[in-house]
Structures are given as C-alpha cells and as structure tokens.
mmCIF file of N, CA and C in Angstrom:
data_model
loop_
_atom_site.group_PDB
_atom_site.id
_atom_site.type_symbol
_atom_site.label_atom_id
_atom_site.label_comp_id
_atom_site.label_asym_id
_atom_site.label_seq_id
_atom_site.Cartn_x
_atom_site.Cartn_y
_atom_site.Cartn_z
ATOM 1 N N MET A 1361 140.655 72.200 91.741
ATOM 2 C CA MET A 1361 139.594 71.866 92.672
ATOM 3 C C MET A 1361 138.647 73.021 92.792
ATOM 4 N N HIS A 1362 137.376 72.722 92.854
ATOM 5 C CA HIS A 1362 136.309 73.723 92.929
ATOM 6 C C HIS A 1362 136.350 74.457 94.313
ATOM 7 N N ASP A 1363 135.899 75.685 94.296
ATOM 8 C CA ASP A 1363 135.863 76.440 95.563
ATOM 9 C C ASP A 1363 134.960 75.816 96.619
ATOM 10 N N TYR A 1364 133.843 75.298 96.177
ATOM 11 C CA TYR A 1364 132.905 74.732 97.149
ATOM 12 C C TYR A 1364 133.487 73.462 97.823
ATOM 13 N N ILE A 1365 134.337 72.750 97.131
ATOM 14 C CA ILE A 1365 135.007 71.606 97.724
ATOM 15 C C ILE A 1365 135.995 72.094 98.767
ATOM 16 N N LYS A 1366 136.729 73.106 98.468
ATOM 17 C CA LYS A 1366 137.746 73.673 99.382
ATOM 18 C C LYS A 1366 137.021 74.173 100.623
ATOM 19 N N GLU A 1367 135.922 74.870 100.471
ATOM 20 C CA GLU A 1367 135.139 75.421 101.588
ATOM 21 C C GLU A 1367 134.639 74.312 102.486
ATOM 22 N N ARG A 1368 134.068 73.245 101.825
ATOM 23 C CA ARG A 1368 133.498 72.101 102.558
ATOM 24 C C ARG A 1368 134.659 71.444 103.339
ATOM 25 N N THR A 1369 135.804 71.259 102.719
ATOM 26 C CA THR A 1369 136.888 70.592 103.414
ATOM 27 C C THR A 1369 137.367 71.389 104.617
ATOM 28 N N ILE A 1370 137.456 72.688 104.513
ATOM 29 C CA ILE A 1370 137.860 73.506 105.670
ATOM 30 C C ILE A 1370 136.797 73.477 106.779
ATOM 31 N N LYS A 1371 135.498 73.494 106.369
ATOM 32 C CA LYS A 1371 134.464 73.438 107.351
ATOM 33 C C LYS A 1371 134.472 72.121 108.082
ATOM 34 N N ILE A 1372 134.630 71.041 107.350
ATOM 35 C CA ILE A 1372 134.649 69.706 107.972
ATOM 36 C C ILE A 1372 135.779 69.570 108.917
ATOM 37 N N ALA A 1373 136.955 70.024 108.488
ATOM 38 C CA ALA A 1373 138.113 70.019 109.374
ATOM 39 C C ALA A 1373 137.927 70.766 110.638
ATOM 40 N N GLU A 1374 137.411 72.004 110.541
ATOM 41 C CA GLU A 1374 137.141 72.805 111.741
ATOM 42 C C GLU A 1374 136.119 72.196 112.657
ATOM 43 N N HIS A 1375 135.102 71.610 112.016
ATOM 44 C CA HIS A 1375 134.073 70.886 112.792
ATOM 45 C C HIS A 1375 134.657 69.677 113.534
ATOM 46 N N LEU A 1376 135.538 68.915 112.935
ATOM 47 C CA LEU A 1376 136.192 67.812 113.564
ATOM 48 C C LEU A 1376 136.975 68.238 114.729
ATOM 49 N N LEU A 1377 137.731 69.354 114.603
ATOM 50 C CA LEU A 1377 138.599 69.805 115.652
ATOM 51 C C LEU A 1377 137.743 70.354 116.815
ATOM 52 N N GLU A 1378 136.664 70.985 116.523
ATOM 53 C CA GLU A 1378 135.802 71.534 117.600
ATOM 54 C C GLU A 1378 135.067 70.455 118.331
ATOM 55 N N THR A 1379 134.505 69.498 117.596
ATOM 56 C CA THR A 1379 133.594 68.521 118.280
ATOM 57 C C THR A 1379 134.269 67.147 118.578
ATOM 58 N N ARG A 1380 135.322 66.832 117.885
ATOM 59 C CA ARG A 1380 135.977 65.542 118.006
ATOM 60 C C ARG A 1380 135.045 64.349 117.638
ATOM 61 N N GLN A 1381 134.060 64.667 116.800
ATOM 62 C CA GLN A 1381 133.138 63.598 116.367
ATOM 63 C C GLN A 1381 133.792 62.670 115.354
ATOM 64 N N THR A 1382 133.192 61.461 115.190
ATOM 65 C CA THR A 1382 133.751 60.560 114.238
ATOM 66 C C THR A 1382 133.435 60.912 112.820
ATOM 67 N N VAL A 1383 134.097 60.291 111.852
ATOM 68 C CA VAL A 1383 133.886 60.591 110.443
ATOM 69 C C VAL A 1383 132.473 60.245 110.063
ATOM 70 N N ARG A 1384 131.946 59.170 110.630
ATOM 71 C CA ARG A 1384 130.580 58.798 110.314
ATOM 72 C C ARG A 1384 129.512 59.850 110.766
ATOM 73 N N VAL A 1385 129.675 60.337 111.960
ATOM 74 C CA VAL A 1385 128.789 61.388 112.473
ATOM 75 C C VAL A 1385 128.898 62.649 111.664
ATOM 76 N N ILE A 1386 130.128 63.069 111.343
ATOM 77 C CA ILE A 1386 130.331 64.299 110.566
ATOM 78 C C ILE A 1386 129.715 64.159 109.196
ATOM 79 N N ALA A 1387 129.877 62.980 108.591
ATOM 80 C CA ALA A 1387 129.321 62.758 107.217
ATOM 81 C C ALA A 1387 127.806 62.955 107.209
ATOM 82 N N LYS A 1388 127.200 62.397 108.248
ATOM 83 C CA LYS A 1388 125.733 62.480 108.401
ATOM 84 C C LYS A 1388 125.313 63.924 108.548
ATOM 85 N N SER A 1389 126.041 64.724 109.421
ATOM 86 C CA SER A 1389 125.627 66.092 109.615
ATOM 87 C C SER A 1389 125.871 66.976 108.436
ATOM 88 N N PHE A 1390 126.859 66.652 107.630
ATOM 89 C CA PHE A 1390 127.182 67.495 106.438
ATOM 90 C C PHE A 1390 126.446 66.963 105.165
ATOM 91 N N GLY A 1391 125.810 65.784 105.296
ATOM 92 C CA GLY A 1391 125.053 65.284 104.169
ATOM 93 C C GLY A 1391 125.920 64.729 103.051
ATOM 94 N N VAL A 1392 127.091 64.206 103.388
ATOM 95 C CA VAL A 1392 127.944 63.595 102.388
ATOM 96 C C VAL A 1392 128.348 62.192 102.940
ATOM 97 N N SER A 1393 129.053 61.390 102.079
ATOM 98 C CA SER A 1393 129.393 60.097 102.503
ATOM 99 C C SER A 1393 130.659 60.071 103.384
ATOM 100 N N LYS A 1394 130.885 58.951 104.094
ATOM 101 C CA LYS A 1394 132.048 58.816 104.927
ATOM 102 C C LYS A 1394 133.311 58.884 104.046
ATOM 103 N N SER A 1395 133.247 58.351 102.847
ATOM 104 C CA SER A 1395 134.360 58.355 101.944
ATOM 105 C C SER A 1395 134.725 59.786 101.548
ATOM 106 N N THR A 1396 133.683 60.565 101.343
ATOM 107 C CA THR A 1396 133.954 62.010 100.951
ATOM 108 C C THR A 1396 134.669 62.744 102.134
ATOM 109 N N VAL A 1397 134.157 62.557 103.286
ATOM 110 C CA VAL A 1397 134.773 63.178 104.483
ATOM 111 C C VAL A 1397 136.190 62.704 104.660
ATOM 112 N N HIS A 1398 136.395 61.441 104.586
ATOM 113 C CA HIS A 1398 137.752 60.910 104.684
ATOM 114 C C HIS A 1398 138.718 61.402 103.614
ATOM 115 N N LYS A 1399 138.235 61.447 102.379
ATOM 116 C CA LYS A 1399 139.065 61.990 101.284
ATOM 117 C C LYS A 1399 139.347 63.428 101.525
ATOM 118 N N ASP A 1400 138.321 64.216 101.893
ATOM 119 C CA ASP A 1400 138.550 65.666 102.152
ATOM 120 C C ASP A 1400 139.622 65.841 103.184
ATOM 121 N N LEU A 1401 139.596 65.088 104.299
ATOM 122 C CA LEU A 1401 140.441 65.290 105.414
ATOM 123 C C LEU A 1401 141.888 64.739 105.196
ATOM 124 N N THR A 1402 142.027 63.652 104.393
ATOM 125 C CA THR A 1402 143.356 63.004 104.277
ATOM 126 C C THR A 1402 144.021 63.364 102.967
ATOM 127 N N GLU A 1403 143.263 63.642 101.922
ATOM 128 C CA GLU A 1403 143.905 63.999 100.629
ATOM 129 C C GLU A 1403 143.905 65.448 100.237
ATOM 130 N N ARG A 1404 142.681 66.047 100.422
ATOM 131 C CA ARG A 1404 142.547 67.427 99.957
ATOM 132 C C ARG A 1404 143.055 68.465 100.967
ATOM 133 N N LEU A 1405 142.776 68.273 102.239
ATOM 134 C CA LEU A 1405 143.197 69.223 103.282
ATOM 135 C C LEU A 1405 144.649 69.505 103.287
ATOM 136 N N PRO A 1406 145.559 68.538 103.153
ATOM 137 C CA PRO A 1406 146.970 68.824 103.192
ATOM 138 C C PRO A 1406 147.432 69.816 102.119
ATOM 139 N N THR A 1407 146.791 69.815 100.920
ATOM 140 C CA THR A 1407 147.120 70.760 99.908
ATOM 141 C C THR A 1407 146.519 72.104 100.150
ATOM 142 N N ILE A 1408 145.408 72.171 100.833
ATOM 143 C CA ILE A 1408 144.741 73.431 101.103
ATOM 144 C C ILE A 1408 145.325 74.160 102.294
ATOM 145 N N ASN A 1409 145.488 73.379 103.436
ATOM 146 C CA ASN A 1409 145.953 73.960 104.629
ATOM 147 C C ASN A 1409 146.802 72.904 105.465
ATOM 148 N N PRO A 1410 148.083 72.854 105.230
ATOM 149 C CA PRO A 1410 148.919 71.805 105.836
ATOM 150 C C PRO A 1410 148.877 71.853 107.395
ATOM 151 N N VAL A 1411 148.799 73.032 107.955
ATOM 152 C CA VAL A 1411 148.818 73.117 109.398
ATOM 153 C C VAL A 1411 147.559 72.528 110.006
ATOM 154 N N LEU A 1412 146.456 72.855 109.450
ATOM 155 C CA LEU A 1412 145.181 72.318 109.821
ATOM 156 C C LEU A 1412 145.128 70.856 109.702
ATOM 157 N N ALA A 1413 145.742 70.382 108.555
ATOM 158 C CA ALA A 1413 145.807 68.944 108.219
ATOM 159 C C ALA A 1413 146.499 68.112 109.312
ATOM 160 N N LYS A 1414 147.553 68.701 109.864
ATOM 161 C CA LYS A 1414 148.310 67.999 110.916
ATOM 162 C C LYS A 1414 147.500 67.862 112.164
ATOM 163 N N GLU A 1415 146.699 68.869 112.511
ATOM 164 C CA GLU A 1415 145.817 68.796 113.640
ATOM 165 C C GLU A 1415 144.776 67.718 113.451
ATOM 166 N N VAL A 1416 144.134 67.722 112.278
ATOM 167 C CA VAL A 1416 143.109 66.809 111.901
ATOM 168 C C VAL A 1416 143.662 65.362 111.943
ATOM 169 N N GLU A 1417 144.901 65.216 111.410
ATOM 170 C CA GLU A 1417 145.524 63.888 111.369
ATOM 171 C C GLU A 1417 145.672 63.302 112.749
ATOM 172 N N TYR A 1418 145.994 64.135 113.724
ATOM 173 C CA TYR A 1418 146.077 63.671 115.139
ATOM 174 C C TYR A 1418 144.754 63.147 115.635
ATOM 175 N N VAL A 1419 143.676 63.854 115.376
ATOM 176 C CA VAL A 1419 142.367 63.402 115.823
ATOM 177 C C VAL A 1419 141.929 62.107 115.090
ATOM 178 N N LEU A 1420 142.223 62.046 113.806
ATOM 179 C CA LEU A 1420 141.827 60.817 113.125
ATOM 180 C C LEU A 1420 142.625 59.603 113.556
ATOM 181 N N HIS A 1421 143.933 59.834 113.900
ATOM 182 C CA HIS A 1421 144.754 58.773 114.427
ATOM 183 C C HIS A 1421 144.206 58.338 115.789
ATOM 184 N N TYR A 1422 143.786 59.253 116.574
ATOM 185 C CA TYR A 1422 143.181 58.898 117.885
ATOM 186 C C TYR A 1422 141.952 58.018 117.701
ATOM 187 N N HIS A 1423 141.061 58.481 116.807
ATOM 188 C CA HIS A 1423 139.828 57.731 116.527
ATOM 189 C C HIS A 1423 140.147 56.277 116.065
ATOM 190 N N LYS A 1424 141.167 56.170 115.198
ATOM 191 C CA LYS A 1424 141.548 54.886 114.677
ATOM 192 C C LYS A 1424 142.080 53.999 115.803
ATOM 193 N N SER A 1425 142.796 54.576 116.769
ATOM 194 C CA SER A 1425 143.375 53.822 117.831
ATOM 195 C C SER A 1425 142.336 53.319 118.838
ATOM 196 N N ILE A 1426 141.188 53.937 118.907
ATOM 197 C CA ILE A 1426 140.189 53.472 119.873
ATOM 198 C C ILE A 1426 138.954 52.806 119.168
ATOM 199 N N ARG A 1427 139.018 52.602 117.897
ATOM 200 C CA ARG A 1427 137.852 52.100 117.197
ATOM 201 C C ARG A 1427 137.491 50.712 117.689
ATOM 202 N N HIS A 1428 138.460 49.853 118.036
ATOM 203 C CA HIS A 1428 138.167 48.517 118.525
ATOM 204 C C HIS A 1428 137.420 48.592 119.888
ATOM 205 N N LEU A 1429 137.634 49.611 120.605
ATOM 206 C CA LEU A 1429 136.838 49.766 121.886
ATOM 207 C C LEU A 1429 135.430 50.183 121.603
ATOM 208 N N ARG A 1430 135.210 51.111 120.634
ATOM 209 C CA ARG A 1430 133.903 51.482 120.219
ATOM 210 C C ARG A 1430 133.058 50.301 119.729
ATOM 211 N N GLY A 1431 133.741 49.489 118.907
ATOM 212 C CA GLY A 1431 133.044 48.354 118.347
ATOM 213 C C GLY A 1431 132.615 47.357 119.449
ATOM 214 N N GLY A 1432 133.563 47.184 120.441
ATOM 215 C CA GLY A 1432 133.174 46.324 121.573
ATOM 216 C C GLY A 1432 131.993 46.833 122.345
ATOM 217 N N GLU A 1433 131.972 48.157 122.584
ATOM 218 C CA GLU A 1433 130.849 48.756 123.266
ATOM 219 C C GLU A 1433 129.485 48.566 122.499
ATOM 220 N N ALA A 1434 129.574 48.750 121.206
ATOM 221 C CA ALA A 1434 128.424 48.667 120.378
ATOM 222 C C ALA A 1434 127.875 47.219 120.369
ATOM 223 N N THR A 1435 128.776 46.247 120.351
ATOM 224 C CA THR A 1435 128.377 44.864 120.343
ATOM 225 C C THR A 1435 127.769 44.512 121.719
ATOM 226 N N LYS A 1436 128.384 45.032 122.767
ATOM 227 C CA LYS A 1436 127.822 44.745 124.117
ATOM 228 C C LYS A 1436 126.460 45.330 124.296
ATOM 229 N N LYS A 1437 126.298 46.549 123.778
ATOM 230 C CA LYS A 1437 124.952 47.168 123.819
ATOM 231 C C LYS A 1437 123.976 46.450 123.006
ATOM 232 N N LYS A 1438 124.328 46.006 121.844
ATOM 233 C CA LYS A 1438 123.426 45.248 120.955
ATOM 234 C C LYS A 1438 122.894 44.008 121.613
ATOM 235 N N TYR A 1439 123.758 43.196 122.213
ATOM 236 C CA TYR A 1439 123.297 41.954 122.868
ATOM 237 C C TYR A 1439 122.684 42.165 124.180
ATOM 238 N N SER A 1440 122.979 43.197 124.917
ATOM 239 C CA SER A 1440 122.253 43.505 126.176
ATOM 240 C C SER A 1440 120.894 43.956 125.906
ATOM 241 N N GLU A 1441 120.620 44.613 124.767
ATOM 242 C CA GLU A 1441 119.259 45.047 124.326
ATOM 243 C C GLU A 1441 118.417 43.820 123.977
ATOM 244 N N LYS A 1442 119.071 42.889 123.276
ATOM 245 C CA LYS A 1442 118.371 41.655 122.803
ATOM 246 C C LYS A 1442 117.993 40.831 124.017
ATOM 247 N N SER A 1443 118.839 40.710 124.980
ATOM 248 C CA SER A 1443 118.537 39.859 126.119
ATOM 249 C C SER A 1443 117.476 40.416 127.020
ATOM 250 N N SER A 1444 117.318 41.741 127.005
ATOM 251 C CA SER A 1444 116.286 42.419 127.854
ATOM 252 C C SER A 1444 114.887 42.392 127.191
ATOM 253 N N VAL A 1445 114.841 42.035 125.965
ATOM 254 C CA VAL A 1445 113.548 42.016 125.236
ATOM 255 C C VAL A 1445 112.864 40.725 125.411
#
C-alpha cells in the first residue's frame, strides 16, 4: 500500500472521530468518493491501526443504525419544500 493512501486513511479516520460526520460528507470534504472513504475505513484501516479501526467501526455502526431516520427526515423536508412552493 502506498504511503499517501495510509496517510489519507488515518486522516479520514481521525476526521470521522472528531466530527462524527457521515461518509458522504467526509468524501466531499476530502475530494474522494464514498466508496473510497468506506474502503479506507473498513478494509485498510484495520491493517494500519486496529485500535483506531475499532473506534471508527463504532461510529459507522451508529450511522448505519440511524440512516432510516435521516432518510425519513430528508423525504419530509423534500415534500414540505414542494408544498410551500
């Protein structure tokens, strides 16, 4: 694995733990795809830093557990904006 990939993976993991942002938001801020962020955090990070990977896994699991709520809020917002126009 290239050094720049290792560095990016660590930076993304630390950013996730500091901000608790979603994978989508982090991908946009780092200028990479959601798939890249997810692969960095779930596949590459455990080989680079297993302790950090466990912390990240907890946050990702939390995001996954509430994603249906976020989707519901987004849909509600979408239709409330359409009805007010």
